[in-house]
XYZ file of N, CA and C in Angstrom:
705
model
N 0.847 -1.194 0.000
C 0.000 0.000 0.000
C 0.882 1.244 0.000
N 0.633 2.143 -0.943
C 1.421 3.370 -1.031
C 0.538 4.582 -0.737
N 1.071 5.492 0.052
C 0.368 6.736 0.348
C 1.198 7.890 -0.188
N 0.681 8.551 -1.226
C 1.368 9.705 -1.817
C 0.844 10.976 -1.155
N 1.769 11.795 -0.663
C 1.391 13.020 0.046
C 1.905 14.251 -0.693
N 1.020 15.190 -0.952
C 1.384 16.419 -1.664
C 1.403 17.579 -0.672
N 2.489 18.363 -0.664
C 2.646 19.439 0.323
C 1.747 20.641 0.066
N 1.734 21.511 1.051
C 1.006 22.780 0.984
C 1.866 23.845 0.311
N 1.320 25.042 0.129
C 2.042 26.140 -0.527
C 3.360 26.423 0.188
N 4.427 26.487 -0.591
C 5.743 26.777 -0.038
C 6.439 25.581 0.564
N 5.727 24.470 0.727
C 6.288 23.301 1.392
C 6.961 22.332 0.437
N 7.997 21.673 0.930
C 8.673 20.632 0.158
C 8.219 19.270 0.670
N 8.722 18.223 0.046
C 8.369 16.867 0.469
C 8.767 16.613 1.920
N 9.743 17.370 2.414
C 10.252 17.150 3.775
C 9.220 17.452 4.858
N 8.134 18.148 4.517
C 7.127 18.442 5.551
C 6.470 17.155 6.050
N 6.624 16.071 5.286
C 6.049 14.793 5.702
C 7.098 13.824 6.250
N 8.336 14.287 6.423
C 9.413 13.413 6.891
C 9.076 12.748 8.220
N 8.541 13.531 9.144
C 8.252 12.995 10.482
C 7.129 11.959 10.464
N 6.390 11.883 9.367
C 5.301 10.913 9.264
C 5.805 9.502 8.962
N 6.968 9.414 8.331
C 7.390 8.145 7.729
C 7.437 6.975 8.708
N 7.965 7.214 9.902
C 8.130 6.117 10.853
C 6.857 5.817 11.637
N 5.847 6.624 11.433
C 4.628 6.485 12.238
C 3.557 5.621 11.580
N 3.799 5.220 10.338
C 2.775 4.447 9.637
C 2.973 2.947 9.809
N 1.901 2.231 9.625
C 1.942 0.778 9.724
C 2.941 0.214 8.720
N 3.546 -0.942 9.025
C 4.577 -1.521 8.145
C 4.117 -1.745 6.705
N 2.830 -1.993 6.524
C 2.311 -2.275 5.182
C 2.045 -1.015 4.365
N 2.275 0.150 4.972
C 2.008 1.419 4.285
C 3.318 2.135 3.981
N 3.570 2.358 2.709
C 4.775 3.082 2.280
C 4.405 4.538 1.998
N 4.937 5.441 2.810
C 4.666 6.866 2.628
C 5.604 7.435 1.569
N 5.040 8.079 0.550
C 5.841 8.665 -0.529
C 5.463 10.139 -0.685
N 6.231 11.046 -0.069
C 5.972 12.476 -0.264
C 6.359 12.879 -1.686
N 5.536 13.675 -2.321
C 5.825 14.122 -3.685
C 6.528 15.476 -3.642
N 7.684 15.539 -4.267
C 8.448 16.793 -4.332
C 7.987 17.591 -5.546
N 7.466 18.775 -5.298
C 7.003 19.634 -6.381
C 8.161 20.447 -6.945
N 8.075 20.806 -8.209
C 9.145 21.561 -8.871
C 9.403 22.884 -8.153
N 10.693 23.219 -8.005
C 11.075 24.471 -7.362
C 11.182 24.385 -5.854
N 10.997 23.174 -5.302
C 11.050 22.980 -3.846
C 12.055 21.875 -3.498
N 12.607 21.950 -2.300
C 13.426 20.868 -1.776
C 14.481 20.363 -2.732
N 14.452 19.065 -3.011
C 15.447 18.446 -3.891
C 15.307 18.888 -5.341
N 14.210 19.573 -5.662
C 13.994 20.079 -7.031
C 14.021 21.609 -7.052
N 14.756 22.182 -6.098
C 14.782 23.632 -5.920
C 15.219 24.373 -7.181
N 16.130 23.778 -7.942
C 16.671 24.466 -9.121
C 15.774 24.367 -10.351
N 14.668 23.657 -10.239
C 13.751 23.543 -11.369
C 12.730 24.679 -11.342
N 12.254 25.101 -12.508
C 11.295 26.218 -12.563
C 9.998 25.905 -11.824
N 9.449 26.911 -11.179
C 8.147 26.778 -10.532
C 7.060 26.613 -11.596
N 5.948 26.037 -11.216
C 4.850 25.839 -12.158
C 4.225 27.175 -12.542
N 3.858 27.281 -13.801
C 3.175 28.485 -14.287
C 1.676 28.429 -14.015
N 1.150 27.206 -13.928
C -0.290 27.041 -13.735
C -0.591 25.669 -13.137
N -1.828 25.460 -12.783
C -2.256 24.202 -12.174
C -2.041 23.032 -13.127
N -2.290 23.266 -14.406
C -2.153 22.188 -15.391
C -0.734 21.627 -15.416
N 0.265 22.509 -15.355
C 1.659 22.058 -15.316
C 1.922 21.204 -14.081
N 1.411 21.664 -12.954
C 1.616 20.934 -11.702
C 0.990 19.545 -11.772
N -0.225 19.474 -12.274
C -0.930 18.195 -12.364
C -0.203 17.240 -13.302
N 0.248 17.742 -14.434
C 0.985 16.917 -15.387
C 2.253 16.346 -14.761
N 2.951 17.179 -14.010
C 4.180 16.747 -13.344
C 3.884 15.687 -12.286
N 2.861 15.919 -11.486
C 2.500 14.959 -10.441
C 2.082 13.621 -11.052
N 1.347 13.667 -12.150
C 0.951 12.433 -12.833
C 2.169 11.635 -13.280
N 3.170 12.325 -13.796
C 4.397 11.651 -14.235
C 5.086 10.962 -13.061
N 5.121 11.653 -11.925
C 5.739 11.075 -10.730
C 4.960 9.849 -10.270
N 3.644 9.970 -10.228
C 2.808 8.844 -9.815
C 3.021 7.639 -10.726
N 2.999 7.888 -12.022
C 3.120 6.797 -12.985
C 4.465 6.085 -12.882
N 5.490 6.817 -12.436
C 6.816 6.204 -12.293
C 6.924 5.351 -11.030
N 5.989 5.529 -10.101
C 6.074 4.829 -8.820
C 4.943 3.833 -8.581
N 3.911 3.901 -9.393
C 2.785 2.989 -9.199
C 3.095 1.602 -9.744
N 2.579 0.592 -9.056
C 2.666 -0.781 -9.545
C 1.291 -1.415 -9.319
N 1.256 -2.692 -9.104
C -0.042 -3.354 -8.952
C -0.639 -3.193 -7.551
N 0.132 -2.640 -6.629
C -0.362 -2.484 -5.260
C -1.308 -1.290 -5.159
N -2.237 -1.325 -4.222
C -3.169 -0.204 -4.054
C -2.452 1.037 -3.548
N -3.081 2.179 -3.761
C -2.482 3.422 -3.283
C -3.563 4.403 -2.861
N -3.122 5.448 -2.143
C -4.019 6.507 -1.686
C -3.323 7.845 -1.873
N -4.108 8.922 -1.859
C -3.570 10.276 -2.026
C -3.963 11.138 -0.831
N -3.004 11.965 -0.382
C -3.248 12.923 0.704
C -2.697 14.272 0.273
N -3.485 15.327 0.474
C -2.996 16.673 0.177
C -3.514 17.658 1.196
N -2.631 18.551 1.637
C -3.048 19.588 2.582
C -3.031 20.944 1.901
N -4.106 21.708 2.069
C -4.217 23.069 1.535
C -4.031 23.056 0.014
N -3.003 23.717 -0.518
C -2.766 23.666 -1.955
C -2.638 22.219 -2.422
N -2.052 21.381 -1.587
C -1.903 19.968 -1.924
C -3.237 19.281 -2.139
N -4.258 19.685 -1.381
C -5.596 19.105 -1.550
C -6.190 19.498 -2.894
N -5.985 20.749 -3.260
C -6.453 21.237 -4.563
C -5.796 20.427 -5.687
N -4.490 20.199 -5.559
C -3.763 19.441 -6.580
C -4.240 17.991 -6.627
N -4.489 17.403 -5.470
C -5.011 16.038 -5.431
C -6.350 15.963 -6.161
N -7.210 16.937 -5.940
C -8.516 16.972 -6.601
C -8.358 16.958 -8.116
N -7.455 17.781 -8.633
C -7.253 17.841 -10.082
C -6.556 16.591 -10.608
N -5.652 16.027 -9.824
C -4.982 14.784 -10.223
C -6.002 13.655 -10.335
N -6.947 13.595 -9.419
C -7.987 12.565 -9.478
C -8.775 12.644 -10.781
N -9.134 13.851 -11.169
C -9.882 14.011 -12.418
C -9.023 13.642 -13.624
N -7.747 13.984 -13.572
C -6.847 13.631 -14.678
C -6.683 12.118 -14.778
N -6.557 11.450 -13.649
C -6.449 9.991 -13.641
C -7.705 9.360 -14.230
N -8.843 9.896 -13.853
C -10.124 9.370 -14.346
C -10.234 9.544 -15.855
N -9.807 10.706 -16.348
C -9.867 10.983 -17.784
C -8.949 10.056 -18.574
N -7.858 9.622 -17.946
C -6.899 8.737 -18.611
C -7.229 7.258 -18.402
N -8.315 6.997 -17.699
C -8.680 5.615 -17.351
C -7.550 4.905 -16.615
N -6.832 5.652 -15.802
C -5.716 5.109 -15.029
C -6.239 4.491 -13.730
N -5.452 3.610 -13.110
C -5.865 3.045 -11.815
C -6.102 4.157 -10.797
N -7.222 4.083 -10.102
C -7.584 5.117 -9.142
C -7.140 4.726 -7.732
N -6.911 5.715 -6.878
C -6.581 5.406 -5.484
C -7.767 4.748 -4.789
N -7.467 3.950 -3.771
C -8.559 3.277 -3.069
C -9.238 4.216 -2.074
N -8.565 5.305 -1.728
C -9.168 6.342 -0.893
C -8.356 7.624 -1.025
N -8.967 8.735 -0.632
C -8.339 10.051 -0.807
C -8.581 10.906 0.430
N -7.571 11.730 0.759
C -7.672 12.642 1.896
C -7.501 14.080 1.421
N -8.513 14.903 1.690
C -8.427 16.343 1.430
C -8.308 17.045 2.780
N -7.250 17.810 2.956
C -6.989 18.419 4.257
C -6.835 19.936 4.149
N -7.524 20.663 5.021
C -7.330 22.105 5.137
C -7.610 22.905 3.886
N -8.646 22.518 3.130
C -8.959 23.235 1.890
C -10.469 23.268 1.687
N -10.946 24.436 1.258
C -12.365 24.558 0.926
C -12.751 23.622 -0.218
N -14.015 23.225 -0.308
C -14.485 22.498 -1.486
C -14.199 23.318 -2.747
N -13.901 22.659 -3.863
C -13.462 23.365 -5.078
C -14.438 24.395 -5.627
N -15.733 24.213 -5.374
C -16.703 25.154 -5.943
C -16.757 26.479 -5.182
N -16.081 26.564 -4.047
C -16.037 27.824 -3.299
C -14.860 28.648 -3.812
N -15.156 29.740 -4.476
C -14.112 30.553 -5.112
C -13.222 31.224 -4.067
N -11.916 31.302 -4.353
C -10.995 31.990 -3.435
C -11.379 33.460 -3.281
N -11.170 33.990 -2.092
C -11.505 35.397 -1.833
C -10.279 36.217 -1.448
N -9.106 35.587 -1.445
C -7.876 36.289 -1.059
C -7.008 36.575 -2.278
N -6.108 37.538 -2.122
C -5.130 37.867 -3.161
C -3.749 38.041 -2.525
N -3.357 37.046 -1.768
C -2.068 37.126 -1.074
C -0.907 37.296 -2.047
N -1.048 36.710 -3.225
C 0.068 36.757 -4.177
C 0.332 38.164 -4.701
N -0.609 39.086 -4.465
C -0.434 40.464 -4.925
C 0.147 41.378 -3.841
N 0.243 40.872 -2.622
C 0.791 41.682 -1.533
C 2.301 41.839 -1.691
N 2.834 42.900 -1.124
C 4.267 43.167 -1.226
C 4.884 43.354 0.157
N 6.178 43.050 0.236
C 6.975 43.360 1.412
C 6.398 42.891 2.730
N 6.352 43.812 3.684
C 5.925 43.491 5.042
C 4.493 42.973 5.077
N 3.621 43.547 4.252
C 2.217 43.119 4.234
C 2.097 41.652 3.826
N 2.926 41.251 2.869
C 2.912 39.865 2.407
C 3.313 38.924 3.541
N 4.421 39.248 4.202
C 4.920 38.358 5.240
C 4.068 38.376 6.498
N 3.385 39.465 6.760
C 2.442 39.485 7.878
C 1.290 38.522 7.607
N 0.870 38.464 6.348
C -0.199 37.535 5.970
C 0.274 36.095 6.115
N 1.509 35.830 5.677
C 2.076 34.485 5.819
C 2.156 34.103 7.295
N 2.625 35.040 8.115
C 2.740 34.783 9.550
C 1.375 34.454 10.172
N 0.349 35.165 9.734
C -0.985 34.980 10.314
C -1.559 33.597 10.028
N -1.077 32.960 8.964
C -1.561 31.630 8.610
C -0.963 30.555 9.506
N 0.181 30.877 10.144
C 0.851 29.903 10.994
C 1.662 28.915 10.174
N 2.362 28.032 10.868
C 3.083 26.956 10.206
C 4.427 27.316 9.617
N 4.791 28.616 9.627
C 6.063 29.040 9.043
C 7.150 29.020 10.111
N 8.274 28.336 9.855
C 9.351 28.258 10.851
C 9.840 29.638 11.277
N 10.139 29.784 12.562
C 10.583 31.072 13.100
C 11.862 31.545 12.437
N 12.750 30.593 12.099
C 14.029 30.978 11.486
C 13.835 31.612 10.113
N 12.761 31.242 9.433
C 12.472 31.859 8.137
C 11.979 33.288 8.339
N 11.109 33.474 9.302
C 10.503 34.780 9.531
C 11.492 35.815 10.056
N 12.649 35.356 10.542
C 13.640 36.286 11.094
C 14.875 36.416 10.211
N 14.834 35.812 9.029
C 15.985 35.857 8.123
C 15.606 36.548 6.818
N 16.194 37.706 6.584
C 15.926 38.432 5.338
C 16.324 37.601 4.130
N 17.433 36.883 4.252
C 17.917 36.053 3.139
C 16.915 34.957 2.796
N 16.414 34.265 3.819
C 15.440 33.201 3.573
C 14.122 33.760 3.049
N 13.723 34.906 3.564
C 12.485 35.527 3.087
C 12.605 35.907 1.618
N 13.781 36.372 1.210
C 14.006 36.709 -0.200
C 13.914 35.470 -1.084
N 14.378 34.333 -0.554
C 14.332 33.079 -1.311
C 12.896 32.572 -1.436
N 12.154 32.645 -0.335
C 10.823 32.040 -0.307
C 9.704 32.940 -0.814
N 9.955 34.238 -0.919
C 8.897 35.129 -1.401
C 8.372 34.717 -2.777
N 9.236 34.532 -3.794
C 8.707 34.136 -5.110
C 8.067 32.750 -5.110
N 8.560 31.861 -4.261
C 7.994 30.514 -4.178
C 6.576 30.568 -3.623
N 6.425 31.254 -2.505
C 5.105 31.364 -1.886
C 4.130 32.134 -2.767
N 4.621 33.208 -3.376
C 3.736 34.008 -4.231
C 3.226 33.191 -5.414
N 4.102 32.392 -6.010
C 3.668 31.569 -7.140
C 2.628 30.546 -6.690
N 2.877 29.919 -5.545
C 1.915 28.940 -5.043
C 0.583 29.598 -4.703
N 0.643 30.741 -4.046
C -0.598 31.454 -3.722
C -1.356 31.837 -4.991
N -0.607 32.217 -6.016
C -1.260 32.590 -7.274
C -1.971 31.385 -7.893
N -1.329 30.220 -7.848
C -1.963 29.009 -8.376
C -3.300 28.761 -7.683
N -3.296 28.922 -6.370
C -4.503 28.661 -5.582
C -5.556 29.742 -5.795
N -5.117 30.996 -5.790
C -6.060 32.117 -5.805
C -6.625 32.425 -7.189
N -6.016 31.882 -8.230
C -6.546 32.059 -9.585
C -7.163 30.757 -10.112
N -7.277 29.783 -9.237
C -7.802 28.470 -9.598
C -9.289 28.557 -9.944
N -9.628 28.041 -11.114
C -11.028 28.032 -11.557
C -11.346 26.635 -12.089
N -11.806 25.741 -11.233
C -12.028 24.356 -11.644
C -13.198 24.194 -12.597
N -13.129 23.148 -13.385
C -14.255 22.760 -14.226
C -15.228 21.976 -13.347
N -16.365 22.545 -13.077
C -17.323 21.921 -12.169
C -18.361 21.070 -12.893
N -18.148 20.852 -14.186
C -19.093 20.058 -14.975
C -18.589 18.647 -15.253
N -17.526 18.258 -14.585
C -16.971 16.920 -14.793
C -17.709 15.884 -13.946
N -17.462 14.617 -14.267
C -18.044 13.542 -13.469
C -17.487 13.603 -12.052
N -18.223 13.032 -11.116
C -17.798 13.052 -9.723
C -16.581 12.158 -9.500
N -15.842 12.452 -8.454
C -14.741 11.594 -8.021
C -15.322 10.234 -7.642
N -14.594 9.173 -7.951
C -15.107 7.825 -7.685
C -14.266 7.092 -6.645
N -13.729 7.820 -5.681
C -13.017 7.179 -4.572
C -13.620 7.669 -3.257
N -13.586 6.834 -2.230
C -14.006 7.300 -0.907
C -13.129 8.477 -0.475
N -13.694 9.376 0.293
C -12.990 10.607 0.663
C -13.057 10.837 2.174
N -11.941 11.306 2.720
C -11.913 11.812 4.090
C -11.479 13.266 4.036
N -12.264 14.141 4.633
C -11.952 15.569 4.682
C -11.520 15.922 6.104
N -10.333 16.522 6.225
C -9.808 16.921 7.524
C -9.712 18.444 7.568
N -10.056 19.026 8.707
C -9.901 20.482 8.824
C -9.864 20.915 10.285
N -9.263 22.096 10.493
C -9.185 22.664 11.829
C -10.376 23.569 12.088
N -10.959 23.464 13.257
C -12.152 24.251 13.575
C -11.843 25.738 13.741
N -10.555 26.078 13.850
C -10.156 27.483 13.992
C -9.355 27.966 12.780
N -9.512 27.267 11.671
C -8.788 27.608 10.444
C -9.488 28.761 9.728
N -8.842 29.918 9.720
C -9.434 31.099 9.086
C -9.344 31.070 7.566
N -8.616 30.099 6.997
C -8.464 30.055 5.544
C -9.563 29.237 4.875
N -10.402 28.588 5.665
C -11.494 27.799 5.089
C -12.830 28.266 5.654
N -13.899 27.894 4.962
C -15.254 28.166 5.451
C -15.695 26.942 6.246
N -15.419 26.965 7.539
C -15.653 25.798 8.387
C -17.085 25.277 8.267
N -18.044 26.195 8.155
C -19.448 25.787 8.090
C -19.856 25.224 6.728
N -18.913 25.220 5.766
C -19.253 24.710 4.436
C -18.378 23.520 4.017
N -17.561 23.020 4.914
C -16.657 21.925 4.550
C -17.407 20.656 4.146
N -18.608 20.476 4.692
C -19.379 19.281 4.325
C -19.800 19.300 2.858
N -19.654 20.453 2.204
C -20.012 20.546 0.786
C -19.018 19.810 -0.118
N -17.937 19.295 0.468
C -17.058 18.404 -0.299
C -17.861 17.208 -0.822
N -18.957 16.894 -0.159
C -19.777 15.744 -0.570
C -20.338 15.907 -1.975
N -20.371 17.130 -2.481
C -20.859 17.371 -3.846
C -19.916 16.802 -4.911
N -18.700 16.459 -4.504
C -17.669 16.143 -5.490
C -17.283 14.669 -5.548
N -17.952 13.825 -4.788
C -17.663 12.398 -4.860
C -18.960 11.596 -4.893
N -18.904 10.484 -5.593
C -20.060 9.584 -5.645
C -19.932 8.479 -4.601
N -18.807 8.466 -3.895
C -18.537 7.414 -2.916
C -18.707 7.942 -1.487
N -18.394 7.089 -0.534
C -18.529 7.474 0.873
C -17.604 8.643 1.203
N -18.071 9.514 2.083
C -17.251 10.636 2.533
C -17.443 10.809 4.030
N -16.355 11.115 4.707
C -16.464 11.404 6.134
C -15.611 12.617 6.463
N -15.902 13.206 7.614
C -15.252 14.455 7.992
C -14.602 14.301 9.358
N -13.379 14.826 9.467
C -12.639 14.765 10.727
C -12.208 16.170 11.112
N -12.614 16.606 12.290
C -12.268 17.954 12.737
C -11.224 17.904 13.842
N -10.402 18.951 13.872
C -9.348 19.061 14.876
C -9.389 20.458 15.484
N -9.112 20.542 16.761
C -9.126 21.828 17.457
C -7.830 22.566 17.150
N -7.818 23.251 16.005
C -6.605 23.949 15.603
C -6.846 24.843 14.411
N -5.786 25.514 13.982
C -5.860 26.419 12.850
C -5.511 25.729 11.547
N -4.972 26.504 10.604
C -4.695 25.964 9.278
C -3.676 24.830 9.322
N -2.736 24.918 10.241
C -1.710 23.879 10.325
C -1.982 22.910 11.469
N -3.238 22.509 11.589
C -3.607 21.507 12.587
C -2.858 20.205 12.351
N -2.406 19.964 11.116
C -1.669 18.722 10.843
C -0.321 18.712 11.560
N 0.166 19.885 11.947
C 1.365 19.967 12.777
C 0.991 19.972 14.258
N -0.049 20.729 14.593
C -0.491 20.834 15.988
C -0.963 19.481 16.529
N -1.604 18.698 15.682
C -2.161 17.406 16.099
C -1.622 16.293 15.192
N -0.320 16.309 14.998
C 0.297 15.385 14.043
C -0.034 13.926 14.333
N 0.122 13.497 15.573
C -0.108 12.088 15.890
C -1.567 11.687 15.687
N -2.474 12.585 16.014
C -3.898 12.286 15.829
C -4.242 12.187 14.346
N -3.639 13.061 13.534
C -3.868 13.025 12.090
C -3.318 11.729 11.507
N -2.092 11.389 11.891
C -1.471 10.158 11.394
C -2.296 8.937 11.803
N -2.771 8.934 13.033
C -3.589 7.816 13.517
C -4.860 7.670 12.685
N -5.495 8.795 12.387
C -6.711 8.770 11.565
C -6.415 8.214 10.177
N -5.331 8.683 9.563
C -4.971 8.221 8.222
C -4.642 6.730 8.255
N -3.864 6.304 9.254
C -3.528 4.890 9.414
C -4.784 4.029 9.496
N -5.687 4.408 10.362
C -6.911 3.632 10.578
C -7.779 3.597 9.324
N -7.844 4.734 8.634
C -8.647 4.801 7.407
C -8.069 3.896 6.330
N -6.750 3.936 6.173
C -6.102 3.093 5.168
C -6.277 1.618 5.500
N -6.116 1.280 6.775
C -6.253 -0.116 7.188
C -7.662 -0.629 6.909
N -8.668 0.138 7.298
C -10.050 -0.304 7.084
C -10.389 -0.370 5.599
N -9.809 0.545 4.813
C -10.058 0.545 3.370
C -9.402 -0.657 2.710
N -8.174 -0.985 3.136
C -7.468 -2.135 2.566
C -8.214 -3.433 2.847
N -8.848 -3.518 3.999
C -9.584 -4.731 4.350
C -10.806 -4.935 3.461
N -11.275 -3.847 2.846
C -12.447 -3.922 1.974
C -12.075 -4.244 0.527
N -10.796 -4.037 0.182
C -10.363 -4.216 -1.213
C -10.257 -5.698 -1.555
């Protein structure tokens, strides 16, 4: 069983490093490194969602075999997972046995922020307010200069995202995770993710903000472990 995890805006595959030893022996965690991040830092950032999805599909296809797999994405990663699912369906490719959308509004809810247009101090104050950013980054002008274009590009991908809402529904079971104090999502509308799948869907809430996956890491991992185990028993 393989679990592919897609990072949030500005994040590299390393954001899931601490997860690796916490999963059951039968589950292989595979964080996906996006272009322009981490080990692929020297590669150009994506110009649009389509480029990102195409790249992720190539990575998946290089690692998939006959064993079942699942997808997990947090924030921007959830948006990318949603589009990857539709691309897989269009290609008649093997689908994941289950999917996790974390910390992201349902796709039909249009973005209302324009963080990618902010400049200087205003931009970084917005980043700080979201939480999850290492203190060493926020206090280093050099690191902020490096990450500003990365974060802005990712925010632009998310904030200019306009999904095709006329496609067939997702055909995998879904688990939606979110923090009850997350100001980046419409907490009272998260159940509307049910509009996008024809299969079972469940919702898991955590007492935290946008980065509840860090605040409640063990609880999140436990939920994912249990979900994968129960899903594998049904396959």
